[in-house]
Amino acid sequence: MLAMMRRMEDQDPVNSPDREAGPPAPHDLARQVDQLTNALTSHEIVDQAIGVVIALGALHPEEGFPVLRTVSQNLNIKLRTVAEQVVRWPGSGTLSPAIRQALETALEQARTQHAQRNAWQAADG
């Protein structure tokens, strides 16, 4: 019991050693703000790219992200980079040939899986 209480004290944010150090330094706060801003921007771009993929592939919303993830993983390109190119594509008319091919392949796989799910559901129902 005593050991458990000591572990709880060690995890207590009010009495932790970090708490005694004072408030975070301004440069730490600025870094955290930058990280959060970048994360929000990346999330927004990925969400927009999911919309493009869903419209292009006539997919359900939950099928868009796996397509983008597949393209990113197959090409070993960061997801954000793929998303940025996909979002710019409708307006610019250009898309990297490698991303275009990987996207076409991933969309075809997603459509096939979608059709199989629909066939299984029709057979069950």
Coordinates of N, CA, C and O in Angstrom, one line a residue:
M1 N 0.8 -1.2 0.0 CA 0.0 0.0 0.0 C 0.9 1.3 0.0 O 0.6 2.2 -0.7
L2 N 1.9 1.2 0.8 CA 2.8 2.4 0.9 C 3.5 2.6 -0.5 O 3.6 3.8 -0.9
A3 N 3.9 1.5 -1.1 CA 4.5 1.7 -2.4 C 3.6 2.3 -3.4 O 4.0 3.1 -4.3
M4 N 2.3 1.9 -3.4 CA 1.3 2.5 -4.3 C 1.2 4.0 -4.1 O 1.1 4.7 -5.0
M5 N 1.1 4.4 -2.8 CA 1.0 5.8 -2.5 C 2.2 6.6 -3.0 O 2.1 7.7 -3.5
R6 N 3.4 6.0 -2.9 CA 4.6 6.7 -3.4 C 4.5 6.9 -4.9 O 4.9 7.9 -5.4
R7 N 4.0 5.8 -5.6 CA 3.9 5.9 -7.0 C 2.9 7.0 -7.4 O 3.1 7.8 -8.3
M8 N 1.8 7.1 -6.6 CA 0.8 8.1 -6.9 C 1.4 9.5 -6.7 O 1.2 10.5 -7.4
E9 N 2.3 9.7 -5.6 CA 2.9 10.9 -5.4 C 3.8 11.3 -6.5 O 4.0 12.5 -6.9
D10 N 4.5 10.3 -7.1 CA 5.5 10.5 -8.2 C 4.7 11.0 -9.4 O 5.3 11.7 -10.2
Q11 N 3.5 10.6 -9.6 CA 2.7 11.0 -10.7 C 1.8 12.2 -10.5 O 1.1 12.7 -11.4
D12 N 1.9 12.8 -9.3 CA 1.1 13.9 -9.0 C 1.6 15.2 -9.7 O 2.7 15.7 -9.3
P13 N 0.8 15.8 -10.6 CA 1.3 17.0 -11.3 C 1.4 18.2 -10.4 O 2.2 19.1 -10.7
V14 N 0.7 18.3 -9.3 CA 0.8 19.4 -8.5 C 2.0 19.4 -7.6 O 2.7 20.5 -7.4
N15 N 2.5 18.2 -7.2 CA 3.7 18.1 -6.4 C 4.9 17.6 -7.1 O 5.8 17.2 -6.5
S16 N 4.8 17.5 -8.4 CA 6.0 17.0 -9.2 C 7.1 17.9 -9.2 O 7.0 19.1 -9.0
P17 N 8.3 17.4 -9.4 CA 9.5 18.3 -9.5 C 9.4 19.3 -10.6 O 9.9 20.5 -10.5
D18 N 8.7 19.0 -11.7 CA 8.6 20.0 -12.8 C 7.7 21.2 -12.4 O 7.9 22.3 -12.8
R19 N 6.8 20.9 -11.5 CA 5.9 22.0 -11.0 C 6.8 23.1 -10.3 O 6.5 24.2 -10.3
E20 N 7.8 22.6 -9.5 CA 8.6 23.5 -8.8 C 9.5 24.4 -9.7 O 9.9 25.5 -9.2
A21 N 9.7 24.0 -10.9 CA 10.5 24.7 -11.8 C 9.9 26.1 -12.2 O 10.6 26.9 -12.8
G22 N 8.6 26.3 -12.0 CA 8.0 27.5 -12.4 C 7.3 27.4 -13.8 O 7.2 26.3 -14.3
P23 N 6.8 28.5 -14.3 CA 6.0 28.4 -15.5 C 7.0 28.1 -16.7 O 8.2 28.3 -16.6
P24 N 6.4 27.6 -17.8 CA 7.3 27.3 -19.0 C 7.9 28.6 -19.5 O 7.4 29.6 -19.4
A25 N 9.1 28.4 -20.1 CA 9.8 29.5 -20.6 C 9.1 30.0 -21.9 O 8.5 29.2 -22.6
P26 N 9.2 31.3 -22.2 CA 8.5 31.8 -23.4 C 8.9 31.1 -24.7 O 8.0 30.9 -25.5
H27 N 10.2 30.7 -24.8 CA 10.6 30.0 -26.0 C 9.9 28.6 -26.1 O 9.6 28.1 -27.2
D28 N 9.6 28.0 -25.0 CA 8.9 26.7 -25.0 C 7.5 26.9 -25.4 O 7.0 26.1 -26.2
L29 N 6.9 27.9 -25.0 CA 5.5 28.2 -25.3 C 5.4 28.5 -26.8 O 4.5 28.1 -27.5
A30 N 6.4 29.3 -27.3 CA 6.4 29.7 -28.7 C 6.5 28.4 -29.6 O 5.9 28.3 -30.7
R31 N 7.4 27.5 -29.2 CA 7.6 26.3 -29.9 C 6.3 25.4 -29.9 O 6.0 24.9 -31.0
Q32 N 5.7 25.4 -28.8 CA 4.4 24.6 -28.7 C 3.3 25.2 -29.6 O 2.6 24.5 -30.3
V33 N 3.3 26.5 -29.6 CA 2.3 27.2 -30.5 C 2.6 26.9 -32.0 O 1.7 26.6 -32.8
D34 N 3.9 27.0 -32.4 CA 4.3 26.6 -33.7 C 3.9 25.2 -34.1 O 3.4 24.9 -35.2
Q35 N 4.2 24.3 -33.2 CA 3.8 22.9 -33.4 C 2.3 22.7 -33.6 O 1.9 22.0 -34.5
L36 N 1.5 23.3 -32.8 CA 0.1 23.2 -32.9 C -0.4 23.8 -34.1 O -1.3 23.3 -34.8
T37 N 0.1 25.0 -34.5 CA -0.3 25.6 -35.8 C 0.0 24.7 -37.0 O -0.8 24.6 -37.9
N38 N 1.2 24.2 -37.0 CA 1.6 23.3 -38.1 C 0.7 22.0 -38.1 O 0.3 21.6 -39.2
A39 N 0.3 21.5 -37.0 CA -0.5 20.3 -36.9 C -1.9 20.7 -37.5 O -2.5 19.9 -38.2
L40 N -2.4 21.8 -37.1 CA -3.8 22.2 -37.6 C -3.8 22.5 -39.1 O -4.7 22.1 -39.8
T41 N -2.7 23.1 -39.6 CA -2.6 23.3 -41.0 C -2.5 22.0 -41.8 O -3.2 21.8 -42.8
S42 N -1.7 21.1 -41.3 CA -1.6 19.8 -41.9 C -2.9 19.0 -41.9 O -3.3 18.4 -42.9
H43 N -3.6 19.1 -40.8 CA -4.9 18.4 -40.7 C -5.9 19.0 -41.7 O -6.6 18.3 -42.3
E44 N -5.9 20.3 -41.8 CA -6.8 21.0 -42.8 C -6.5 20.5 -44.2 O -7.4 20.2 -45.0
I45 N -5.2 20.5 -44.6 CA -4.8 20.1 -45.9 C -5.2 18.7 -46.2 O -5.7 18.3 -47.3
V46 N -4.9 17.8 -45.2 CA -5.3 16.4 -45.4 C -6.8 16.2 -45.5 O -7.2 15.5 -46.4
D47 N -7.6 16.9 -44.7 CA -9.0 16.9 -44.9 C -9.5 17.3 -46.2 O -10.4 16.7 -46.8
Q48 N -8.9 18.4 -46.8 CA -9.3 18.8 -48.1 C -8.9 17.8 -49.2 O -9.7 17.5 -50.1
A49 N -7.7 17.2 -49.0 CA -7.3 16.1 -50.0 C -8.3 14.9 -49.9 O -8.6 14.3 -50.9
I50 N -8.7 14.6 -48.7 CA -9.7 13.5 -48.5 C -10.9 13.8 -49.3 O -11.5 12.9 -50.0
G51 N -11.4 15.1 -49.3 CA -12.5 15.5 -50.1 C -12.3 15.3 -51.5 O -13.2 14.8 -52.3
V52 N -11.2 15.7 -52.0 CA -10.9 15.5 -53.5 C -10.9 14.0 -53.8 O -11.5 13.6 -54.8
V53 N -10.3 13.2 -53.0 CA -10.2 11.7 -53.3 C -11.6 11.1 -53.2 O -11.9 10.3 -54.1
I54 N -12.4 11.5 -52.3 CA -13.8 11.0 -52.2 C -14.6 11.4 -53.4 O -15.3 10.5 -54.0
A55 N -14.5 12.6 -53.9 CA -15.2 13.1 -55.1 C -14.7 12.3 -56.3 O -15.5 11.9 -57.2
L56 N -13.4 12.3 -56.4 CA -12.8 11.6 -57.6 C -13.1 10.2 -57.7 O -13.4 9.7 -58.8
G57 N -13.1 9.5 -56.6 CA -13.3 8.0 -56.6 C -14.7 7.6 -56.3 O -15.0 6.4 -56.3
A58 N -15.6 8.5 -56.1 CA -17.0 8.2 -55.7 C -17.0 7.2 -54.5 O -17.7 6.2 -54.5
L59 N -16.2 7.6 -53.5 CA -16.1 6.8 -52.3 C -16.9 7.3 -51.1 O -17.3 8.5 -51.2
H60 N -17.0 6.5 -50.1 CA -17.6 6.9 -48.9 C -16.6 7.7 -48.1 O -15.4 7.5 -48.3
P61 N -17.0 8.7 -47.3 CA -16.0 9.5 -46.6 C -14.9 8.7 -45.8 O -13.8 9.1 -45.8
E62 N -15.3 7.6 -45.2 CA -14.3 6.9 -44.4 C -13.3 6.1 -45.3 O -12.3 5.6 -44.8
E63 N -13.5 6.1 -46.6 CA -12.6 5.4 -47.5 C -11.5 6.4 -48.1 O -10.6 5.9 -48.7
G64 N -11.7 7.7 -47.9 CA -10.7 8.6 -48.4 C -9.4 8.6 -47.8 O -8.3 8.6 -48.5
F65 N -9.3 8.6 -46.5 CA -8.0 8.7 -45.8 C -7.2 7.4 -46.1 O -6.0 7.6 -46.4
P66 N -7.7 6.2 -46.0 CA -6.9 5.1 -46.4 C -6.2 5.2 -47.8 O -5.1 4.7 -48.0
V67 N -6.9 5.8 -48.7 CA -6.4 5.9 -50.1 C -5.2 6.8 -50.0 O -4.1 6.5 -50.6
L68 N -5.3 8.0 -49.3 CA -4.2 8.9 -49.2 C -3.0 8.2 -48.5 O -1.8 8.4 -48.9
R69 N -3.3 7.5 -47.4 CA -2.3 6.9 -46.6 C -1.5 5.8 -47.5 O -0.3 5.7 -47.5
T70 N -2.3 5.1 -48.3 CA -1.7 4.1 -49.2 C -0.7 4.8 -50.2 O 0.4 4.3 -50.4
V71 N -1.2 5.9 -50.8 CA -0.3 6.6 -51.8 C 1.0 7.0 -51.0 O 2.1 6.8 -51.6
S72 N 0.8 7.6 -49.9 CA 2.0 8.1 -49.1 C 2.9 7.0 -48.8 O 4.1 7.1 -49.0
Q73 N 2.4 5.9 -48.3 CA 3.3 4.8 -47.9 C 3.9 4.1 -49.1 O 5.1 3.8 -49.1
N74 N 3.2 3.9 -50.2 CA 3.7 3.2 -51.4 C 4.9 4.0 -52.0 O 5.8 3.5 -52.6
L75 N 4.7 5.4 -51.9 CA 5.8 6.2 -52.6 C 6.8 6.7 -51.6 O 7.8 7.4 -52.0
N76 N 6.6 6.4 -50.3 CA 7.5 6.9 -49.2 C 7.6 8.4 -49.3 O 8.7 9.0 -49.2
I77 N 6.4 9.1 -49.4 CA 6.3 10.5 -49.4 C 5.5 10.9 -48.2 O 4.4 10.2 -47.9
K78 N 5.8 11.9 -47.5 CA 5.0 12.4 -46.3 C 3.5 12.6 -46.8 O 3.3 13.1 -47.9
L79 N 2.6 12.2 -45.9 CA 1.2 12.4 -46.2 C 0.9 13.8 -46.5 O 0.1 14.1 -47.4
R80 N 1.4 14.7 -45.8 CA 1.1 16.2 -46.0 C 1.5 16.6 -47.4 O 0.8 17.3 -48.1
T81 N 2.7 16.1 -47.9 CA 3.1 16.4 -49.2 C 2.2 15.9 -50.3 O 1.8 16.6 -51.3
V82 N 1.7 14.6 -50.1 CA 0.8 14.0 -51.0 C -0.5 14.9 -51.0 O -1.1 15.2 -52.1
A83 N -1.0 15.2 -49.8 CA -2.2 15.9 -49.7 C -2.1 17.3 -50.3 O -3.1 17.7 -51.0
E84 N -1.0 18.0 -50.1 CA -0.8 19.3 -50.8 C -0.9 19.2 -52.3 O -1.6 20.1 -52.9
Q85 N -0.3 18.2 -52.9 CA -0.4 18.1 -54.3 C -1.8 17.7 -54.8 O -2.2 18.2 -55.8
V86 N -2.4 16.8 -54.1 CA -3.8 16.5 -54.4 C -4.8 17.7 -54.3 O -5.6 17.8 -55.2
V87 N -4.6 18.5 -53.3 CA -5.4 19.7 -53.2 C -5.2 20.7 -54.3 O -6.1 21.3 -54.8
R88 N -3.9 20.9 -54.7 CA -3.6 21.8 -55.8 C -4.0 21.3 -57.2 O -4.2 22.1 -58.1
W89 N -4.1 20.0 -57.3 CA -4.4 19.4 -58.6 C -5.6 19.9 -59.3 O -5.5 20.3 -60.5
P90 N -6.8 20.0 -58.7 CA -7.9 20.5 -59.5 C -7.8 21.9 -60.1 O -8.2 22.2 -61.2
G91 N -7.1 22.7 -59.3 CA -6.9 24.1 -59.8 C -5.8 24.3 -60.8 O -5.9 25.0 -61.7
S92 N -4.7 23.5 -60.6 CA -3.5 23.6 -61.5 C -3.6 22.7 -62.7 O -2.9 23.0 -63.7
G93 N -4.3 21.6 -62.5 CA -4.3 20.6 -63.6 C -3.1 19.7 -63.7 O -3.0 18.9 -64.6
T94 N -2.2 19.9 -62.7 CA -1.0 19.1 -62.8 C -0.9 18.3 -61.5 O -1.2 18.8 -60.4
L95 N -0.4 17.1 -61.6 CA -0.1 16.2 -60.5 C 1.1 15.4 -60.8 O 1.2 14.9 -62.0
S96 N 1.9 15.2 -59.9 CA 3.1 14.4 -60.1 C 2.7 13.0 -60.7 O 1.8 12.4 -60.3
P97 N 3.4 12.6 -61.8 CA 3.1 11.3 -62.4 C 3.1 10.1 -61.4 O 2.3 9.3 -61.5
A98 N 4.1 10.1 -60.5 CA 4.2 9.0 -59.6 C 2.9 9.1 -58.6 O 2.3 8.0 -58.4
I99 N 2.6 10.2 -58.2 CA 1.4 10.3 -57.3 C 0.1 10.0 -58.1 O -0.7 9.3 -57.5
R100 N 0.0 10.5 -59.3 CA -1.1 10.2 -60.1 C -1.3 8.6 -60.3 O -2.4 8.1 -60.1
Q101 N -0.2 8.0 -60.6 CA -0.3 6.5 -60.8 C -0.6 5.8 -59.5 O -1.5 4.9 -59.5
A102 N 0.0 6.2 -58.4 CA -0.3 5.6 -57.1 C -1.7 5.8 -56.7 O -2.4 5.0 -56.1
L103 N -2.2 7.0 -57.0 CA -3.6 7.4 -56.6 C -4.6 6.6 -57.4 O -5.6 6.1 -56.9
E104 N -4.3 6.4 -58.7 CA -5.2 5.6 -59.5 C -5.3 4.2 -59.0 O -6.3 3.6 -59.0
T105 N -4.1 3.6 -58.7 CA -4.1 2.3 -58.2 C -4.8 2.1 -56.9 O -5.6 1.2 -56.7
A106 N -4.5 3.1 -56.0 CA -5.2 3.0 -54.6 C -6.7 3.2 -54.8 O -7.5 2.6 -54.1
L107 N -7.1 4.1 -55.7 CA -8.6 4.3 -55.9 C -9.2 3.0 -56.5 O -10.3 2.7 -56.1
E108 N -8.5 2.4 -57.4 CA -9.1 1.2 -58.0 C -9.2 0.1 -56.9 O -10.2 -0.6 -56.8
Q109 N -8.2 0.0 -56.0 CA -8.3 -1.0 -54.9 C -9.5 -0.6 -54.0 O -10.2 -1.5 -53.6
A110 N -9.6 0.6 -53.7 CA -10.7 1.1 -52.8 C -12.1 0.8 -53.4 O -13.0 0.3 -52.8
R111 N -12.2 1.0 -54.7 CA -13.5 0.8 -55.4 C -13.8 -0.7 -55.4 O -14.9 -1.1 -55.2
T112 N -12.8 -1.5 -55.6 CA -13.0 -3.0 -55.6 C -13.4 -3.5 -54.3 O -14.4 -4.3 -54.1
Q113 N -12.8 -3.0 -53.2 CA -13.1 -3.4 -51.9 C -14.6 -2.9 -51.5 O -15.3 -3.6 -50.9
H114 N -14.9 -1.7 -52.0 CA -16.2 -1.1 -51.8 C -17.3 -2.0 -52.5 O -18.3 -2.4 -51.9
A115 N -17.0 -2.4 -53.7 CA -17.9 -3.3 -54.5 C -18.1 -4.6 -53.8 O -19.2 -5.2 -53.7
Q116 N -17.0 -5.2 -53.3 CA -17.0 -6.5 -52.6 C -17.9 -6.4 -51.3 O -18.7 -7.3 -51.0
R117 N -17.7 -5.3 -50.6 CA -18.5 -5.1 -49.4 C -20.0 -5.0 -49.7 O -20.8 -5.6 -49.0
N118 N -20.3 -4.3 -50.7 CA -21.7 -4.1 -51.1 C -22.3 -5.5 -51.6 O -23.4 -5.8 -51.3
A119 N -21.5 -6.3 -52.3 CA -22.0 -7.6 -52.7 C -22.2 -8.5 -51.5 O -23.2 -9.3 -51.5
W120 N -21.3 -8.5 -50.6 CA -21.4 -9.3 -49.4 C -22.7 -8.9 -48.6 O -23.4 -9.7 -48.1
Q121 N -22.9 -7.6 -48.5 CA -24.0 -7.1 -47.7 C -25.3 -7.5 -48.4 O -26.3 -7.8 -47.8
A122 N -25.3 -7.4 -49.8 CA -26.5 -7.8 -50.5 C -26.8 -9.3 -50.4 O -28.0 -9.7 -50.3
A123 N -25.7 -10.1 -50.3 CA -25.9 -11.5 -50.2 C -26.4 -11.9 -48.8 O -27.2 -12.9 -48.7
D124 N -26.0 -11.1 -47.8 CA -26.4 -11.4 -46.4 C -27.8 -10.9 -46.2 O -28.5 -11.4 -45.3
G125 N -28.2 -9.9 -46.9 CA -29.5 -9.2 -46.5 C -30.6 -9.6 -47.4 O -31.6 -10.0 -47.4

